[in-house]
Amino acid sequence: MALNSLLPLWVLATSLVVAFVIFAIPEDRIKLRSFLNLSAAVIKLLLVMIMTWGVFQGVFYETRFEVAPGLVFSLKADPLSIVFAGLSSVLWLLTTIYAIGYLEESPNRSRFFGFFSFCVASTLGIALAGNLFTFLLFYEMLTLSAYPLVVHRGTQAALKAGRIYLIYTLSGGALLMLGVVMMYLHFGDMPFVSEGHFQQVSASEYPMLRLIFILLIAGLAVKAALVPLHGWLPSAMVAPAPVSALLHAVAVVKAGVFGIVRVVYDIFGIEFSFALGVLVPLGWLAAATILYGSIRALYQTDLKRRLAFSTVSQVSYITLGIALFGPLGTIGAIVHLVHQGIMKITLFFCAGNYAETLGIHRIDELNGVSKRMPWTSIAFTLGALGMIGLPPLAGFISKWYLGLGALEAQMYWAVGVLVMSTLLNAAYFLPILHRIWFRAPQAAWCNTPSLKRLECSWLLLAPPVVTAVLILLLGVFASWPMSPFSWAVFMANKEYGL
Amino acid sequence: MLYVLWLPLMFQAALVVLIGRQLLAKGSFEWALFDAVGIPGLSIRLDGLAFLFILLSSLMAILAGFQISNFFAKQSSIQKRIWWRFWIVLLGLSLVWTAGDLITLYIAMELVAFGVVGLIALGDQAESYRSALRYLKAVLLGTLSFLIGILLIYGIYGTVSLEALQQNIESTVLTGLAFALMTVGLVYRAALFPLHSWLPPAHGSSHAPLSALLSALVTKASFYTLARLWLDWGDLIGSHLLAQLLGVLGALAILWGGWMACRQSELKMLVAYSSVNQVGYFFLLFPLIIGVSNEVALLAKQGVMLQVVSHALAKAALFMAAGNLVAALGSKYIADLSGISRSMPLSLLSFGLAGVSIMGLPPSGGFLAKWYLLQASLLSGQWWWIPVLIIGGLLSATYIFRIFSRSFLEEANTKSIKIIPKVLEIAPMILALLAVGLGLFANAPLALMMIGLEVTNGVE
């Protein structure tokens, strides 16, 4: 029993302890640091796998203690935490490998990997948080630990991006905190439970609950990059590639969306949120963000910036799925949480490889790059096609269920938004693919003989190839047990009491 | 070995254990040297809150003492002259926490002031003497006002015992006047806006480990006294207007101190102005305990107590870490910090962790404090404190991140950074971790605070 109550804490401790150890060891102990990083990532992954199996068997994991009278710190594993924790621990391992390769020979690696581990600990804390208070705790920890990563390069541009990032996220955090405080004051401790807390609440409480809902969502929307609170995300692109990858796929942006999922499903409850009349406005906001992000992406000439606006758009699919009142929309939202993460991290790994190996930053420099870097280009293509939603890739599964959800909820405008967005996705991804595969290569690097057998260091190549394969597998074998899709179905059934 | 540090520390530790056991076994208790009622004498009142502060100042004595003994060269003249001043301050503080009557309180506060002036004057520049004199002036004026109040009270009631006064005190014009005079005097000594201008130069110009001691404990002494008087008598003679006024001044201190901290060019002055900013939060106590429900008052007390303790820990860590950074750089300017993260990561990390508490972000004591204060404001309907709390937090974040933004800047310059002894990085890290840890383990200190507090608050 003691083991079960401590397992969530262990999952967190693996990266937290490593963070402190990494700060303490000298800058030039590269091998030791890489070993510590990788072994912590592997151990964490194993622990999460054990926990996944346990939750599947119905084991209850919770670490809890009282912080102050009435305030409980709680880490627990429910199906939704497993989805997010699983995603983070898999992608952390891959990103660690990638970052070790990417940052070779660069300064301040000790600081980088220290905060990198803090960041992952915070993300896992968000995933496993058992109540609103604990969630808030790790949510703000994430804000702080991601800052040194965003400004890592230490240039004026990076510091400016860091400032913008802080202004947005700290202000959002303050709103979120106010919302959480009001919630605790009026309704007491708020553990996350499926179907929420408010089935029996009287109508006189509705205005207060609406206010709290708005505060919570406004606070979370900053990280989730919902329009008009998305401004920090494109500017944070100055960060090194592994940071962008992590930020867009699992850490900061996802933390915001995950929070929205928690608030709607496990605090208010989907049926009560619907009764409160807050779901439809949320849906409109998500729809506006989806279209806005896609349109802005069309006009970007910088590869990473285009991907950033694509994230603004794609992440809001999840929020849209939440706002669609019905189990199919829920399935779409949860499964997209995982699929978007894997697809987006692939794209950022590839963009980093292009930049690192060939110095390519702008889209018009990509002509014929497939001849020089075929593996990276294949991975990028799978990621991009997945984003568009081409069957049988992972992105298709999530879009299909979001569409079905919209039909089920009779929100036909949402179907229109999805179709529009798919067309826009194609419009900003296909030209890139065209350049990569069909344009004539640029002379400069085409003729440079590759000294190594591989197109770039295997540390940089392996992670995107693995995630690209996952994109394919998650699409083809979606219905297998323990797949993200099956977990999403499992959760949706619970939420709607089916 | 530095026997002037370790011997008194051991004595102190034994005493703390002794009275701690007594407190836990029997609850709060009083003890007087002259037992006759009505005669001004030396008396002690020990309850949970007092004991909490004794623990805090003992901890600070250990860590600041450790830091001081390593910060200054072993045979330097400062090492010879510092210790008696150090122990006078700590003796005075222990008496402030536990004074059972107004005369003891007065003597205790004078002892503290006497020691502190000596400590500030230890700085080797002429600036330090000016700061010391300025401090002395502020303290004397404040204490004078406080003393007149005490004399008035003694004239009216014929006793200075806090216990006796709590039974007898009545709401009359003269008592109100005495109370107001004592409040003003203590407010001056606590450096509340707009009477704060003596504090930043005093804290900013003295040696870093001494600044740590001053800002962590000495500013708390006056506030602690004021808070205890208001907790004892506030329900009977504290006026709503005065309470709101103190709250408003606190709010202004939060905004002004934060704004000024954002504008400083010297690292230690930034940290010193941050104290003006943080002390402001303490004064939100008064509007939130007068004329409100017991529930609100409890939340306010818990919030402010956590704020005081976590500020003490965090600010001491900030000053010590800042002292290390300045010593390594050989420059006191923030603009010279670029690249320091490479050579002094540990001190910078301590600065950051302490900064988390100062900003009121989780997990930290400062965060829990803000949590309780937000709840108290919402529950009492005094919503106007909420924007103050939120903007204050953002301002603190602005000045803390100024340091980080600077130190992460990569410039192509070849700066010579001095190697400072690693041992100096221990104490700030411990303090910063405690400030953060208080946000996760606040149950015990809050429970300790409650021993005997309901009784002294006049709620049977």
Short mmCIF file of C-alpha atoms in Angstrom, two decimals, chain A residues 23 65-69 71 107-108 111 133 136-137 140-141 144 147-148 151 153-154 156 159 163 166 170 174 177-178 180-182 184-185, chain B residues 302 341-342 349 356 359 361-363 367-368 370-372 374-375 378-379 386 390 394 397 401 404-405 408-410 439-443 446:
data_model
loop_
_atom_site.label_atom_id
_atom_site.label_comp_id
_atom_site.label_asym_id
_atom_site.label_seq_id
_atom_site.Cartn_x
_atom_site.Cartn_y
_atom_site.Cartn_z
CA PHE A 23 22.90 22.00 -10.93
CA PHE A 65 -0.84 15.39 2.81
CA GLU A 66 -2.14 18.56 4.37
CA VAL A 67 -0.13 21.67 3.50
CA ALA A 68 -2.08 23.96 5.79
CA PRO A 69 -5.48 23.63 7.44
CA LEU A 71 -5.35 22.79 1.93
CA PRO A 107 27.71 26.85 -23.19
CA ASN A 108 25.49 26.76 -20.10
CA ARG A 111 21.79 25.31 -16.37
CA PHE A 133 -4.64 23.61 -5.50
CA LEU A 136 -2.06 25.61 -9.52
CA LEU A 137 1.16 24.83 -7.67
CA GLU A 140 3.14 28.21 -11.77
CA MET A 141 6.24 26.12 -11.24
CA LEU A 144 9.02 29.76 -13.82
CA TYR A 147 11.67 30.89 -18.47
CA PRO A 148 15.40 30.07 -18.36
CA VAL A 151 15.91 32.86 -22.81
CA ARG A 153 20.55 31.75 -25.84
CA GLY A 154 20.97 34.97 -23.86
CA GLN A 156 18.67 40.52 -26.63
CA LEU A 159 15.49 38.15 -23.38
CA ARG A 163 9.86 39.24 -20.97
CA LEU A 166 6.50 36.33 -18.42
CA LEU A 170 2.32 35.62 -14.87
CA ALA A 174 -2.70 35.67 -11.23
CA MET A 177 -5.02 31.94 -8.70
CA LEU A 178 -7.86 34.34 -8.02
CA VAL A 180 -8.91 28.98 -7.53
CA VAL A 181 -9.03 31.01 -4.31
CA MET A 182 -12.65 31.95 -4.95
CA TYR A 184 -11.94 27.16 -2.43
CA LEU A 185 -13.56 29.91 -0.44
CA GLN B 302 -2.56 33.15 9.25
CA SER B 341 24.97 32.56 -14.04
CA ARG B 342 27.97 30.67 -15.34
CA LEU B 349 19.59 29.74 -7.77
CA VAL B 356 9.66 32.72 -5.82
CA MET B 359 6.74 37.07 -5.84
CA LEU B 361 4.33 32.13 -6.51
CA PRO B 362 3.92 28.50 -5.47
CA PRO B 363 5.20 26.56 -3.77
CA PHE B 367 2.24 32.08 -1.97
CA LEU B 368 0.27 30.66 0.95
CA LYS B 370 -1.21 35.60 -0.51
CA TRP B 371 -3.71 32.75 -0.70
CA TYR B 372 -4.97 33.49 2.82
CA LEU B 374 -6.99 36.89 -0.89
CA GLN B 375 -9.47 34.69 0.94
CA LEU B 378 -12.97 38.20 -0.51
CA LEU B 379 -14.75 36.89 2.55
CA ILE B 386 -7.42 42.13 -4.34
CA ILE B 390 -2.28 40.95 -7.70
CA LEU B 394 3.45 41.27 -10.67
CA ALA B 397 8.08 39.53 -10.38
CA PHE B 401 13.26 38.95 -13.10
CA PHE B 404 17.66 37.12 -14.06
CA SER B 405 17.20 38.82 -17.36
CA PHE B 408 21.28 35.40 -18.50
CA LEU B 409 22.50 37.97 -21.02
CA GLU B 410 25.43 36.61 -23.01
CA GLY B 439 4.63 26.66 1.19
CA LEU B 440 4.34 22.89 1.47
CA PHE B 441 4.62 22.36 5.21
CA ALA B 442 2.75 25.20 6.85
CA ASN B 443 0.62 23.04 9.11
CA LEU B 446 0.23 27.58 11.84
#
